[in-house]
Tab-separated table of C-alpha atoms and ligand atoms in Angstrom:
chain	number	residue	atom	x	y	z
A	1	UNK	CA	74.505	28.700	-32.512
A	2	UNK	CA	77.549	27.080	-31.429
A	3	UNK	CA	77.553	23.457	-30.943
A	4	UNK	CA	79.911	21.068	-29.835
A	5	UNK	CA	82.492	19.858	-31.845
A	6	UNK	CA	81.864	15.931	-31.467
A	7	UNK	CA	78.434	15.813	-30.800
A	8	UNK	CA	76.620	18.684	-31.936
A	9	UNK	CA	75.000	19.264	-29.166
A	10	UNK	CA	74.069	23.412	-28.962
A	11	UNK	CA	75.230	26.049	-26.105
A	12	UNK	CA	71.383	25.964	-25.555
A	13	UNK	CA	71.017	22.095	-23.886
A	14	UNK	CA	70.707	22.848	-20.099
A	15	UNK	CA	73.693	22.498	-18.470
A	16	UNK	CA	76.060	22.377	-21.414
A	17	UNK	CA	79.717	23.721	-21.601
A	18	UNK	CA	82.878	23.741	-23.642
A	19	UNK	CA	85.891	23.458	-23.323
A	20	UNK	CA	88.884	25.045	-25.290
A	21	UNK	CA	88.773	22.375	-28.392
A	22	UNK	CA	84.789	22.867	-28.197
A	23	UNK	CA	83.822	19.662	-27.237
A	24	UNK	CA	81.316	19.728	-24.226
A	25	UNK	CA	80.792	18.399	-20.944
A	26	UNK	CA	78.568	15.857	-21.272
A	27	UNK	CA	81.183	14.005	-24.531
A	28	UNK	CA	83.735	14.422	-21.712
A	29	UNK	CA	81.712	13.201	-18.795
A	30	UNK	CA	80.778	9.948	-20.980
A	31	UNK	CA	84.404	9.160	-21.502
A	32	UNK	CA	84.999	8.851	-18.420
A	33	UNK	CA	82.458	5.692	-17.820
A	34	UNK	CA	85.404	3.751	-19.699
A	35	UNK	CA	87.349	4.188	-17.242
A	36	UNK	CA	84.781	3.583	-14.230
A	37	UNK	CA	85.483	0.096	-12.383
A	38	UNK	CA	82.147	-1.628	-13.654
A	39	UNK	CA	83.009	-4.961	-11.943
A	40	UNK	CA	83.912	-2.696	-8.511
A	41	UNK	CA	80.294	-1.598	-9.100
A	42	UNK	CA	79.043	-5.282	-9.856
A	43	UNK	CA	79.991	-5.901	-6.845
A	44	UNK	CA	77.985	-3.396	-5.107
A	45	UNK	CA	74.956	-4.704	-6.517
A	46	UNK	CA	75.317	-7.709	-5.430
A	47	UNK	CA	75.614	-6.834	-2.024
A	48	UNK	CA	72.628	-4.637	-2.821
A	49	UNK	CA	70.374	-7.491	-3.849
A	50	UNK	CA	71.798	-10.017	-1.122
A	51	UNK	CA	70.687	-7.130	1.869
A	52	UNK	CA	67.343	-6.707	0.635
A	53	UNK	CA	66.186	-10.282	-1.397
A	54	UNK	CA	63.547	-12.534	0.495
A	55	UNK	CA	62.964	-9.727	3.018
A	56	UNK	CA	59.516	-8.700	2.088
A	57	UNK	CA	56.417	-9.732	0.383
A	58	UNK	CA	58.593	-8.606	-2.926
A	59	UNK	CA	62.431	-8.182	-3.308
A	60	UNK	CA	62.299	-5.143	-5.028
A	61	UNK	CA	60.012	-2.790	-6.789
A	62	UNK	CA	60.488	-1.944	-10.682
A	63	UNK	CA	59.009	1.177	-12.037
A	64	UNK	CA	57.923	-0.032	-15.294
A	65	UNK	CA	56.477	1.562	-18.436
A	66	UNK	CA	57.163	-0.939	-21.008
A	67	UNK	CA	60.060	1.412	-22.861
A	68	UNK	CA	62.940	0.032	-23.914
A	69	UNK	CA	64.810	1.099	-20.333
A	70	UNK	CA	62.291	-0.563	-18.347
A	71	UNK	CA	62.127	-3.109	-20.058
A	72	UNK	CA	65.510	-4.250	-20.085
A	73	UNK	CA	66.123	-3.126	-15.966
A	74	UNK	CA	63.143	-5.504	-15.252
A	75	UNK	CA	64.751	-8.551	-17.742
A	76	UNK	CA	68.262	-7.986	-15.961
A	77	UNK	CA	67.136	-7.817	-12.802
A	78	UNK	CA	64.682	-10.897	-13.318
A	79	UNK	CA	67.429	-13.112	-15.349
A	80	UNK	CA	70.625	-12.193	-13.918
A	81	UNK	CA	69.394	-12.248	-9.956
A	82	UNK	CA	65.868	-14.091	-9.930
A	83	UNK	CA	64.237	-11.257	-8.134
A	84	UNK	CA	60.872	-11.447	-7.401
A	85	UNK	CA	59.910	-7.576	-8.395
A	86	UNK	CA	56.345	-5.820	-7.922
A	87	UNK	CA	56.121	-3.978	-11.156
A	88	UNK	CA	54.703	-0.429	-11.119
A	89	UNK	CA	53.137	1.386	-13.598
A	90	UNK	CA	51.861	5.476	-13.644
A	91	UNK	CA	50.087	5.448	-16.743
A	92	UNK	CA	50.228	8.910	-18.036
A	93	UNK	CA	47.258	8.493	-20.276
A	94	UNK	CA	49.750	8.838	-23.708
A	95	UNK	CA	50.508	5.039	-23.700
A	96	UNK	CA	50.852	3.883	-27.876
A	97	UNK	CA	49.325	0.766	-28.776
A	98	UNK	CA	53.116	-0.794	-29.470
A	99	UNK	CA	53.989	-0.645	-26.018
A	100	UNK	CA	51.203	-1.557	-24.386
A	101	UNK	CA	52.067	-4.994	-26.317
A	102	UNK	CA	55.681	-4.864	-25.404
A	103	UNK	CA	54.689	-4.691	-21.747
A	104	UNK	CA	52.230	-7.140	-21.764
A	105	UNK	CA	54.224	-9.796	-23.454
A	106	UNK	CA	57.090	-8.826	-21.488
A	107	UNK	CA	55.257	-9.285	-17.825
A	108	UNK	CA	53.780	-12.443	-19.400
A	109	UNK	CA	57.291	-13.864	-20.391
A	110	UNK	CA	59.302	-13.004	-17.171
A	111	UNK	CA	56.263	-13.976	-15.266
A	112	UNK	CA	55.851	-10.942	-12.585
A	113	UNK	CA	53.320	-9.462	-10.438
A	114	UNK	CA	52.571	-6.026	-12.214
A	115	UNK	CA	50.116	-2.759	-10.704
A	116	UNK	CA	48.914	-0.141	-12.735
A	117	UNK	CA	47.716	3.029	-11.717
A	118	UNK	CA	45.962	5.518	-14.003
A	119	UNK	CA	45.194	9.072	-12.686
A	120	UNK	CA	41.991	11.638	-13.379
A	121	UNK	CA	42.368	12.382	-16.197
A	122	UNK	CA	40.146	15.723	-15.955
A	123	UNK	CA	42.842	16.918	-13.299
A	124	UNK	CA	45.434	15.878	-15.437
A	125	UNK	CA	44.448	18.077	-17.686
A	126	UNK	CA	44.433	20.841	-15.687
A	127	UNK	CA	47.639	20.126	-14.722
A	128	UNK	CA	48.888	19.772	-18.109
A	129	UNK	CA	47.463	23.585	-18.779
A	130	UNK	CA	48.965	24.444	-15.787
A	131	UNK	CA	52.520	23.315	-16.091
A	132	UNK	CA	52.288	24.617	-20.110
A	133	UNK	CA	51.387	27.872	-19.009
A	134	UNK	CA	53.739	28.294	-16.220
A	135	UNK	CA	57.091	26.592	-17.396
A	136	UNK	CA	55.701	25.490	-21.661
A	137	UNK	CA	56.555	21.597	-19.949
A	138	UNK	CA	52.853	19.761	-20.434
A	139	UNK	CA	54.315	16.928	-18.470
A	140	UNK	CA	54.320	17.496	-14.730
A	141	UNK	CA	51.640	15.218	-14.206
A	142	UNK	CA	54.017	12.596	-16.029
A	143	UNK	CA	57.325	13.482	-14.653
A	144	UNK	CA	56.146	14.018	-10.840
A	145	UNK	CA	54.064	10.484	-10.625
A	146	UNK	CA	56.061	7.971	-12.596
A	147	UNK	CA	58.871	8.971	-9.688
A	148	UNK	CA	56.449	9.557	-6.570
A	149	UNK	CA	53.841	6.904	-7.418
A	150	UNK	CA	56.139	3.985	-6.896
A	151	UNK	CA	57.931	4.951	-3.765
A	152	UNK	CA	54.089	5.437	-2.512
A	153	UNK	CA	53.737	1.578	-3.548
A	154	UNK	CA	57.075	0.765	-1.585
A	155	UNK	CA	55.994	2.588	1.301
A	156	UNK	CA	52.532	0.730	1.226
A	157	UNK	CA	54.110	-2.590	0.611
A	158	UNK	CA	56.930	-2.163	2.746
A	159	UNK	CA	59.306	-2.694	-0.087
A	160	UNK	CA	62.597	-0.441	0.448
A	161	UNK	CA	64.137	-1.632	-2.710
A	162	UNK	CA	63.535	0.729	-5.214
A	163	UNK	CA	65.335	0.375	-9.154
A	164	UNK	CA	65.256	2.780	-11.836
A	165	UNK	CA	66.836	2.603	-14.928
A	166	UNK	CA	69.450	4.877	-17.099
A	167	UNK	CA	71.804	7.151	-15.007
A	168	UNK	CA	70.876	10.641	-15.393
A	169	UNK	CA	74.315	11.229	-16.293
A	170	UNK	CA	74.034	9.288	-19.992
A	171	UNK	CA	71.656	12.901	-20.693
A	172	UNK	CA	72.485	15.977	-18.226
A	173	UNK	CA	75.928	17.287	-16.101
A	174	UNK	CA	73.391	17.755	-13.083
A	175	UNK	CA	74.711	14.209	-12.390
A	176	UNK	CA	78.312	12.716	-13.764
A	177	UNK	CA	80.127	10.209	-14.244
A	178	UNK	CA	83.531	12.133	-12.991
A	179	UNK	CA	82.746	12.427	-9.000
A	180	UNK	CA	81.980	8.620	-8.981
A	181	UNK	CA	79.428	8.003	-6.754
A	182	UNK	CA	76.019	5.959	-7.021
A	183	UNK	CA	73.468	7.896	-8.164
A	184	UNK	CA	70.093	7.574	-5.492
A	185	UNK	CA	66.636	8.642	-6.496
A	186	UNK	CA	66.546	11.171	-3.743
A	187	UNK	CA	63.932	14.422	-2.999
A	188	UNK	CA	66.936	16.857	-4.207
A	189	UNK	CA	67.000	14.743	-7.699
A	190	UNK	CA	63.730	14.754	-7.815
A	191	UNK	CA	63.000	18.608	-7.235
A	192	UNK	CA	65.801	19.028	-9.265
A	193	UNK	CA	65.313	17.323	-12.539
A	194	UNK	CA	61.992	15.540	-11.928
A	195	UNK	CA	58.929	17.765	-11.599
A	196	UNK	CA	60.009	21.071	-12.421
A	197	UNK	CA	60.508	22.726	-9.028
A	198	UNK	CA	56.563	22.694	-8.609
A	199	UNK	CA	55.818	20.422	-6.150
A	200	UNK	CA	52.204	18.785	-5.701
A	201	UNK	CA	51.310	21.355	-2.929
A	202	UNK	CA	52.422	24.211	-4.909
A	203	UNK	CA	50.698	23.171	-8.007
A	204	UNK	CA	47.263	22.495	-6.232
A	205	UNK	CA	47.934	26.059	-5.085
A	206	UNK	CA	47.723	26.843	-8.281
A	207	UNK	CA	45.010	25.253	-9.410
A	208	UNK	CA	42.864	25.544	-6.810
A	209	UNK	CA	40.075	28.309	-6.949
A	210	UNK	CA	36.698	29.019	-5.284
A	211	UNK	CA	35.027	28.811	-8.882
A	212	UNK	CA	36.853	25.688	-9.788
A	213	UNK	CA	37.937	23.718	-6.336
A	214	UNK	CA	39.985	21.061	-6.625
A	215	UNK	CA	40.053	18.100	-4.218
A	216	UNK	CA	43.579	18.185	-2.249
A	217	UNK	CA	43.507	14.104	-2.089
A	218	UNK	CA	43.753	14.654	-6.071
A	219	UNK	CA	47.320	15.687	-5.447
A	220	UNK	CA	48.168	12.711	-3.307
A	221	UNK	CA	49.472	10.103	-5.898
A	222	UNK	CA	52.285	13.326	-7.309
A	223	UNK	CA	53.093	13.959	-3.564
A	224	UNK	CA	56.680	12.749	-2.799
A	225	UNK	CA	56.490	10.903	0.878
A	226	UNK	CA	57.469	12.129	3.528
A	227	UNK	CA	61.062	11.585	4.451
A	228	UNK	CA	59.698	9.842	8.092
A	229	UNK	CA	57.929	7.357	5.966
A	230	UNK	CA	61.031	6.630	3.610
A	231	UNK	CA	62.859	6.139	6.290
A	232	UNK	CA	60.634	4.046	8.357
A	233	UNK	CA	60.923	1.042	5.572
A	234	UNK	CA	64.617	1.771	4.986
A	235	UNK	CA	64.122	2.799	1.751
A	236	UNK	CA	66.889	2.527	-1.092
A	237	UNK	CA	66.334	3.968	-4.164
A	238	UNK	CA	68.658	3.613	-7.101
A	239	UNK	CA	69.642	3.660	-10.709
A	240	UNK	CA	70.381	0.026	-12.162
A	241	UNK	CA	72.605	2.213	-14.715
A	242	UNK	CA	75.056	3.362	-11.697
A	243	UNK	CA	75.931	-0.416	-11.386
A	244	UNK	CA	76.250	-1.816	-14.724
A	245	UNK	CA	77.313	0.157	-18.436
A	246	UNK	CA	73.967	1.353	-19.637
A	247	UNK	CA	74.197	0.921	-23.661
A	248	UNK	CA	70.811	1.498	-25.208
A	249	UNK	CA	71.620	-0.383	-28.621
A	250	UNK	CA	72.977	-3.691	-26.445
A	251	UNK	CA	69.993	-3.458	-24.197
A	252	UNK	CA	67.562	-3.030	-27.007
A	253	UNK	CA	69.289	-6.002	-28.795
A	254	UNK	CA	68.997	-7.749	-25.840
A	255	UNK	CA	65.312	-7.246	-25.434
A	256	UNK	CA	64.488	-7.666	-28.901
A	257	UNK	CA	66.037	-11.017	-28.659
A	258	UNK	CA	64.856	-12.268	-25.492
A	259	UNK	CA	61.158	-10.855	-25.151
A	260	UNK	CA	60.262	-9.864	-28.633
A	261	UNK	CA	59.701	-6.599	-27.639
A	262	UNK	CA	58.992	-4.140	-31.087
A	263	UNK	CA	60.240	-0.856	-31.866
A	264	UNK	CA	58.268	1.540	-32.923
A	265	UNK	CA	58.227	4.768	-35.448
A	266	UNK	CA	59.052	8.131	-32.976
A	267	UNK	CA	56.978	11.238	-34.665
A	268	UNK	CA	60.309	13.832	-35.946
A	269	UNK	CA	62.601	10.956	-35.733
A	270	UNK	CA	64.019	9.199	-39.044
A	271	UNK	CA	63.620	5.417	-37.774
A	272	UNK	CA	67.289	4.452	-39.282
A	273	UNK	CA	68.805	6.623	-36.120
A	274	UNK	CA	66.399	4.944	-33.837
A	275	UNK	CA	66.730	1.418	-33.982
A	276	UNK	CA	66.914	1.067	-30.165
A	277	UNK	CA	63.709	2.429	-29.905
A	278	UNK	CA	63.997	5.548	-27.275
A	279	UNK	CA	60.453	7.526	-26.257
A	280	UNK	CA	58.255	5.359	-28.475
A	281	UNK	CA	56.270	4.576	-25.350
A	282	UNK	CA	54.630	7.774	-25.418
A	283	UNK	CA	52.489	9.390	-27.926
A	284	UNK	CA	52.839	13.200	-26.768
A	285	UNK	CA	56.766	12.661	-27.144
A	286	UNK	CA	56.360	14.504	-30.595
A	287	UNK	CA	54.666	16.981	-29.394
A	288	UNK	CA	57.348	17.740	-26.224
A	289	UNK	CA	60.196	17.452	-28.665
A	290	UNK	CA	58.697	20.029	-30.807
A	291	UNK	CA	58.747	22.837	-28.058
A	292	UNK	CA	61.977	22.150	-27.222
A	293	UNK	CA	62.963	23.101	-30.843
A	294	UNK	CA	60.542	25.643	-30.949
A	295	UNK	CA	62.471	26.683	-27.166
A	296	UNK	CA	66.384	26.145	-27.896
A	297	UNK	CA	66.794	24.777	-31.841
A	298	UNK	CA	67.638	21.192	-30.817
A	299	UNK	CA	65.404	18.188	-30.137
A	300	UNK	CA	65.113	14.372	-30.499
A	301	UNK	CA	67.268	13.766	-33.198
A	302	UNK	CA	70.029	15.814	-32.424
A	303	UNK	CA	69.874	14.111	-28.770
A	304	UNK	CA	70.564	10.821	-31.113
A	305	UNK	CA	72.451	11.226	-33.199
A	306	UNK	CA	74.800	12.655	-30.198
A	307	UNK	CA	74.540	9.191	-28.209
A	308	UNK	CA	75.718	7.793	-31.122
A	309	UNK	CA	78.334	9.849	-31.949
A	310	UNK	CA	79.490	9.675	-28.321
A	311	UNK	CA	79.467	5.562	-28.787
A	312	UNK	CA	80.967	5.528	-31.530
A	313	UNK	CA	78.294	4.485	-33.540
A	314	UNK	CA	78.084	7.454	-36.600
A	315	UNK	CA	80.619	9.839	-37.045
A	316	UNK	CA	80.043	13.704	-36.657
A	317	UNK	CA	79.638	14.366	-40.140
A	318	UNK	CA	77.487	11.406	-40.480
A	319	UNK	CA	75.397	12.951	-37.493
A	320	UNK	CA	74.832	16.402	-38.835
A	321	UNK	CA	72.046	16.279	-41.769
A	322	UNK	CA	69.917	14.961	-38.848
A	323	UNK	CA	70.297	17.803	-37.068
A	324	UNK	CA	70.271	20.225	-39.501
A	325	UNK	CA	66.855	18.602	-40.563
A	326	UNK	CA	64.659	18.406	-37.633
A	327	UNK	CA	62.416	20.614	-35.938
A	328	UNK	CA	59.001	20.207	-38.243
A	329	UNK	CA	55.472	20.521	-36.904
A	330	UNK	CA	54.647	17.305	-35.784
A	331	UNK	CA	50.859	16.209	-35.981
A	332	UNK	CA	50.469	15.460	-32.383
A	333	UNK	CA	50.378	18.655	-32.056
A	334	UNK	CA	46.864	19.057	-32.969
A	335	UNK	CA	45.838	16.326	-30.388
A	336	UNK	CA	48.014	18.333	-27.415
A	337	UNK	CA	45.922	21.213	-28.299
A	338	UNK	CA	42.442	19.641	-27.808
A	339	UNK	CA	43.789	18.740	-24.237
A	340	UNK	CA	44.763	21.895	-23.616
A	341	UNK	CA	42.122	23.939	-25.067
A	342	UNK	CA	44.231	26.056	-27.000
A	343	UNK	CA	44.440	27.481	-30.670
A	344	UNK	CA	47.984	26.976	-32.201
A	345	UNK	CA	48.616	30.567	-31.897
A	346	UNK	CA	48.092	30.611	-28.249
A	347	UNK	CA	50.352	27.973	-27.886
A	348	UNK	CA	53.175	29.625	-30.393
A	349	UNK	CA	52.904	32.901	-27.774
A	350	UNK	CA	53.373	30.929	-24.731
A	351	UNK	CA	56.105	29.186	-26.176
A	352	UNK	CA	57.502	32.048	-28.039
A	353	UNK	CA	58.329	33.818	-24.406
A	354	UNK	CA	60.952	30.781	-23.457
A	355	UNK	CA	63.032	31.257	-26.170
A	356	UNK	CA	66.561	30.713	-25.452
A	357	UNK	CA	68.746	33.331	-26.985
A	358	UNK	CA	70.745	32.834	-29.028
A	359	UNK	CA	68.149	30.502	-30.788
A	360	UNK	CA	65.744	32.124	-32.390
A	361	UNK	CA	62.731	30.291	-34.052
A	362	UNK	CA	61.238	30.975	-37.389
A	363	UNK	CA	57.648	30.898	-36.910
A	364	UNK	CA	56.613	31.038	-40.827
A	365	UNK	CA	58.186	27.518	-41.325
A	366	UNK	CA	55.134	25.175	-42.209
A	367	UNK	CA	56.696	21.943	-43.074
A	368	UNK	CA	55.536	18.893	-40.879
A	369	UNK	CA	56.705	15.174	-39.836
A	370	UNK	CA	55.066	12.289	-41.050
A	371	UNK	CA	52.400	10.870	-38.931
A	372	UNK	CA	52.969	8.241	-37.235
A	373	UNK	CA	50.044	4.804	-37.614
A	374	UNK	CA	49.118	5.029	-34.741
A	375	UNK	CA	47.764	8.406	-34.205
A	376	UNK	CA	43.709	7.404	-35.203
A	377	UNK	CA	43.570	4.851	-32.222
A	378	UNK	CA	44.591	8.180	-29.418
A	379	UNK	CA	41.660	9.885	-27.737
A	380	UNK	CA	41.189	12.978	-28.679
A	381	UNK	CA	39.460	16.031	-28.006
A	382	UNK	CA	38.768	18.802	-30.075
A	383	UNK	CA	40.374	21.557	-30.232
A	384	UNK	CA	38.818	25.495	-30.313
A	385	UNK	CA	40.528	25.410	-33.510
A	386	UNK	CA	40.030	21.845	-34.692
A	387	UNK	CA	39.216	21.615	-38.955
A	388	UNK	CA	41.632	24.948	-39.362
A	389	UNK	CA	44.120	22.889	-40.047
A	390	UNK	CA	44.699	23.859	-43.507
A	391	UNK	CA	44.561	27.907	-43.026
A	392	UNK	CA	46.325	27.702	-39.890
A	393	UNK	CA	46.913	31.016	-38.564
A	394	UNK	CA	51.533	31.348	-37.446
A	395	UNK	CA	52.229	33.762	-35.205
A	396	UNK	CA	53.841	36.802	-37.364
A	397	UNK	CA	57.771	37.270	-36.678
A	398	UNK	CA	57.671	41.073	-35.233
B	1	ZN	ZN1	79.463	16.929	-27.060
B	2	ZN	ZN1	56.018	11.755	-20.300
């Protein structure tokens, strides 16, 4: 496969291009934040805060999972402005014992006002079946209410404030750096790197039979409002990261310093190249990262080890045994396949169909990650194949 130059990156990562030296888009689209006026953009903020602070029963609402992003929007925000934030959380039903510390110590620390909101977990797993099936991404449920959940909150609350956390633009070219504008947490963003393209209606489409109905008001907590509503509280929704230099190892520092939050070990992911702790706060992350290798040859640690290479932080040479070593069976995987009902060959044929050329995935390889110490304390279900671990049956390369 060809990869970039710099930061390794493969011609199979969405969006990716080169450019006549081989380095890609997204190395070139990162320079460029050197050069952005951060201070021009400070400003903005503050004029952002000023317009909305004292307004409503809250200032501002923080989507919040307890991650190392969240976590530091919520302490900047709190510290550097004395907001008074509602915190919001769409529990996802994955949440690892390590963050669910972080957040509480966190929310006790900064001392805010924090909802949680934890959806059926029978439809979920439908929907997690569904979304596999359809585009081998288990996480719809995930992805569609961490971003619609909260904006339901603000519209309930009548808080138009709205902050997220790291641009899009530190991870895809949908967004950049280069055409210098703020980047809003719109319904276009949303339907076009949130939830897949299905939105709630479709997927209870789906769903939905006469054998096996599913109640519509299910769907309502995934449903993005309606644009009448957003607009009746004069909503503004937008990324702290468009406003101030988004460094993951600062922020983590800065967390670790200030609110004791841990890291965490990240199934697939050598802990040395993690130190900032990114995607410990779920426990199916494994599991996800291991279909996109399974999809396009790349996954967490080659996303890494690219940050850092980007930042300065490792050279290229330094980067590559990382990424010529990942892509092992995690253990998780056993735990996504009791929710989904589904023997590991089942799953290897679904997956098998998404391949992007000109990756190709060897099938026969049987080495796996370390477990992570947390994995006892997850539910579980069993799987139609659960015990088989040992004579597990691959998918033969045809
Ligand atoms: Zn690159
Ligand atoms: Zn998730």
């Amino acid at each position: 496969m060809r990869r970039c130059k710099r930061c390794h990156l493969p011609e199979t990562y969405e969006t990716i291009e080169f450019d006549n030296e081989g380095i890609c888009n997204i190395c070139k689209s990162t320079e460029h934040k050197k050069v952005i006026d951060w201070g021009a953009r400070k400003e903005l903020l503050d004029a952002l805060v000023e317009k909305y602070r004292g307004k409503s029963d809250y200032d501002c609402i923080v989507p919040f999972s307890g991650g190392k992003d969240s976590t530091f929007q919520l302490y900047y925000l709190m510290k550097e402005y004395k907001l008074k934030p509602l915190v919001v959380r769409f529990n996802h039903g994955f949440m690892r014992p390590t963050v669910r510390e972080n957040a509480e110590r966190t929310l006790k620390l900064l001392g805010a006002d924090f909802l949680e909101f934890t959806p059926n977990w029978k439809l979920v797993k439908r929907v997690m079946l569904e979304a596999f099936k359809r585009k081998t991404d288990f996480c719809w449920h995930c992805h569609s209410g961490i971003y619609t959940y909260p904006l339901q909150v603000a519209i309930r609350y009548n808080v138009p404030l709205l902050f997220w956390g790291e641009p899009l633009a530190e991870i895809s070219h949908y967004y950049d750096y280069l055409n210098d504008e703020i980047e809003y947490e719109d319904e276009t963003k949303f339907n076009m790197c949130r939830n897949l393209g299905i939105t709630a209606e479709d997927m209870h489409g789906m769903i939905d039979s006469p054998e096996d109905p599913v109640d519509r008001r299910d769907f309502i907590p995934y449903t993005y409002p309606a644009l009448k509503e957003l607009k009746r509280i004069q909503y503004c929704s937008v990324c702290l990261g468009s406003f101030i230099p988004w460094d993951y190892t600062k922020n983590s520092e800065i967390i670790m310093r200030e609110l004791g939050w841990k890291n965490d070990e990240l199934e697939g992911v050598p802990l040395e190249i993690n130190g900032h702790g990114e995607k410990i706060e779920c426990f199916m992350q494994g599991a996800r990262d291991y279909i996109k290798y399974m999809k396009r040859g790349y996954s967490r640690a080659t996303q890494i080890t690219a940050f850092h290479v980007r930042n300065g932080r490792m050279t290229p040479e330094q980067a590559l045994p990382y990424v010529m070593n990942e892509g092992k069976r995690p253990p998780s995987l056993d735990v996504l396949l009791g929710y989904l009902g589904m023997t590991e060959s089942e799953f290897n044929t679904i997956v098998r169909a998404t391949e992007v050329s000109p990756y190709h995935h060897d099938y026969g390889r049987t080495d796996e990650a370390p477990r992570v110490w947390d994995q006892d304390l997850w539910y579980k279900e069993a799987a139609p194949d659960a015990g088989a671990s040992n004579s597990r049956v691959y998918l033969k390369v045809v």
